[in-house]
PDB file of C-alpha atoms in Angstrom:
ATOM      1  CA  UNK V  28     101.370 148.757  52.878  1.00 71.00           C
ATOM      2  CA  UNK V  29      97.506 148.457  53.039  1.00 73.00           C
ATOM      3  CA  UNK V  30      97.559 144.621  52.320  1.00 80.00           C
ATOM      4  CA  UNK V  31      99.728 144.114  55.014  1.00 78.00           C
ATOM      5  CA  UNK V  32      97.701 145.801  57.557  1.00 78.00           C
ATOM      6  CA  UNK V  33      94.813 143.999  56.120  1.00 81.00           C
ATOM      7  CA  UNK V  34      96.774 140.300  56.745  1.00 81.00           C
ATOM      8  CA  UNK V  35      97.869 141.615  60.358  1.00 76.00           C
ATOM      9  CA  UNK V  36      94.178 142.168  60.502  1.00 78.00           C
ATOM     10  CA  UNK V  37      93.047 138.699  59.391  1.00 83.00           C
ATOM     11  CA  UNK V  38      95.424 136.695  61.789  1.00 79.00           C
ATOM     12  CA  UNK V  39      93.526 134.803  64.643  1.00 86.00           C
ATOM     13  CA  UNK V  40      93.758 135.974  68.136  1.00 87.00           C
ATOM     14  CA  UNK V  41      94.559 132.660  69.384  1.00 90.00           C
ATOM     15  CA  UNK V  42      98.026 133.436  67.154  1.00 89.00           C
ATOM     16  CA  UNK V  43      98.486 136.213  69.059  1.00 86.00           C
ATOM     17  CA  UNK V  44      97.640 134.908  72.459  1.00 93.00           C
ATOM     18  CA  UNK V  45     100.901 132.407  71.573  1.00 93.00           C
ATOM     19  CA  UNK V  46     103.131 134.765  70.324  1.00 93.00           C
ATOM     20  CA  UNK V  47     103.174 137.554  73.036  1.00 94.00           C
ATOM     21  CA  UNK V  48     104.180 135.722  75.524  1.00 96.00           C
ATOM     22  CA  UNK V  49     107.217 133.880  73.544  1.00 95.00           C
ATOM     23  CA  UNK V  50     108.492 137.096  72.866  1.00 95.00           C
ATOM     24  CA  UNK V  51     107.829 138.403  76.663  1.00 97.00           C
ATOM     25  CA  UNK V  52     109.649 135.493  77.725  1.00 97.00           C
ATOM     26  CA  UNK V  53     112.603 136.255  75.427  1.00 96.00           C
ATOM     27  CA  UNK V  54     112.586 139.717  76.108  1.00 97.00           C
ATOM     28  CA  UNK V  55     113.034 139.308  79.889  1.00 97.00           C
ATOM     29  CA  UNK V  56     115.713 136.495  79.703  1.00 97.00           C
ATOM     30  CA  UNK V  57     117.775 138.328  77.582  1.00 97.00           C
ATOM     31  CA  UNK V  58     117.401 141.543  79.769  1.00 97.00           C
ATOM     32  CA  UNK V  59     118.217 139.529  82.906  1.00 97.00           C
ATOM     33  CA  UNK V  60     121.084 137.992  81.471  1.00 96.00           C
ATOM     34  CA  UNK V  61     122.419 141.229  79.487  1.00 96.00           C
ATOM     35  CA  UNK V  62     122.112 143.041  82.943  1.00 96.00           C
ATOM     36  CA  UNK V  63     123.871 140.220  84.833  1.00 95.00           C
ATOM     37  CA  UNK V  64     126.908 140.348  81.885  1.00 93.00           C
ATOM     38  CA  UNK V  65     126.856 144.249  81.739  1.00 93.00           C
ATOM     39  CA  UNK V  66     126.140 143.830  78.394  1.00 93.00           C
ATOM     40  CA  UNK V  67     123.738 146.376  76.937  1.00 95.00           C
ATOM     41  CA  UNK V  68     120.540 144.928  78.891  1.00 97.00           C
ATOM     42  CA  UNK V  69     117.925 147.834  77.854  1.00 97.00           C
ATOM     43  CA  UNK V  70     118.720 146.980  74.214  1.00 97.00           C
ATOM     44  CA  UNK V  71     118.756 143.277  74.059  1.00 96.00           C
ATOM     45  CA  UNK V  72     115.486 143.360  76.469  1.00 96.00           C
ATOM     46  CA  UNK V  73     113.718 146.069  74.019  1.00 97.00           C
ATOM     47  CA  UNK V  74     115.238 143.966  70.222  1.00 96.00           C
ATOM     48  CA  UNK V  75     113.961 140.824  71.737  1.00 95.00           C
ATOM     49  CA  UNK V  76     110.360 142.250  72.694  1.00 95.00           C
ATOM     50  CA  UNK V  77     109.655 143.654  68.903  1.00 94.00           C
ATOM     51  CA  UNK V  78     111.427 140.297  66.975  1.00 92.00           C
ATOM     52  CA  UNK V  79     111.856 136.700  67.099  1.00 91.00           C
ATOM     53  CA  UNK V  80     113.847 134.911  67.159  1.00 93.00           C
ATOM     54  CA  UNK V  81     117.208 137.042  65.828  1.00 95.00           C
ATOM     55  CA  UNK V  82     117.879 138.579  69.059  1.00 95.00           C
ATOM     56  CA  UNK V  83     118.309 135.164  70.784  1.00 94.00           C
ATOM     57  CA  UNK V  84     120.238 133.709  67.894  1.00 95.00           C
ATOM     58  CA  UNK V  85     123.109 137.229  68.126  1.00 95.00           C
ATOM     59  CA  UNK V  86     122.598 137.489  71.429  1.00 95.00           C
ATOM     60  CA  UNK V  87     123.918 133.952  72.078  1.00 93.00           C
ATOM     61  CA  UNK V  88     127.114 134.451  69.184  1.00 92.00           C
ATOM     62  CA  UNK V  89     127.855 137.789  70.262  1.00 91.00           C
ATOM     63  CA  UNK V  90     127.795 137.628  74.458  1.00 90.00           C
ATOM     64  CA  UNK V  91     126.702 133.946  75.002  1.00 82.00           C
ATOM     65  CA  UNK V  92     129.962 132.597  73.001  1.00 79.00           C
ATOM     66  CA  UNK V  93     132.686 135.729  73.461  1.00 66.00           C
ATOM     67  CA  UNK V  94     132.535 135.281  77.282  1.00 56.00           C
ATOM     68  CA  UNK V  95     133.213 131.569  77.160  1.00 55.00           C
ATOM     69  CA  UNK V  96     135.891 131.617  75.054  1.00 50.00           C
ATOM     70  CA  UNK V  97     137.677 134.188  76.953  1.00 49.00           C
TER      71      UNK V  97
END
């Protein structure tokens, strides 16, 4: 568990600086669009602020795709 605090560590801000607002950005679309489906918004908005990019991927089978098809 040490090494990979030590990696985290290591990476370059400018890695950072790119990656929090991707997953800002994903994190507010799918809370917008969770909250506008009544589908779960706090959860989708908080799973796609800690991980990338799974919650788009399931969000888009499991809402996205059920509501078109029905």
């Amino acid at each position: 568990m040490a090494e990979s605090l030590k990696e985290l560590a290591e990476v370059e801000y400018w890695v950072w600086l790119v990656i929090a607002p991707i997953m800002l950005t994903q994190s507010t679309w799918l809370f917008i669009d969770a909250r506008k489906r009544k589908r779960y918004p706090w959860f989708w908005g908080l799973w796609g602020l800690i991980q990338f990019p799974l919650p788009l991927l399931f969000y888009w089978v499991l809402v996205r795709r059920k509501r078109k098809v029905k």
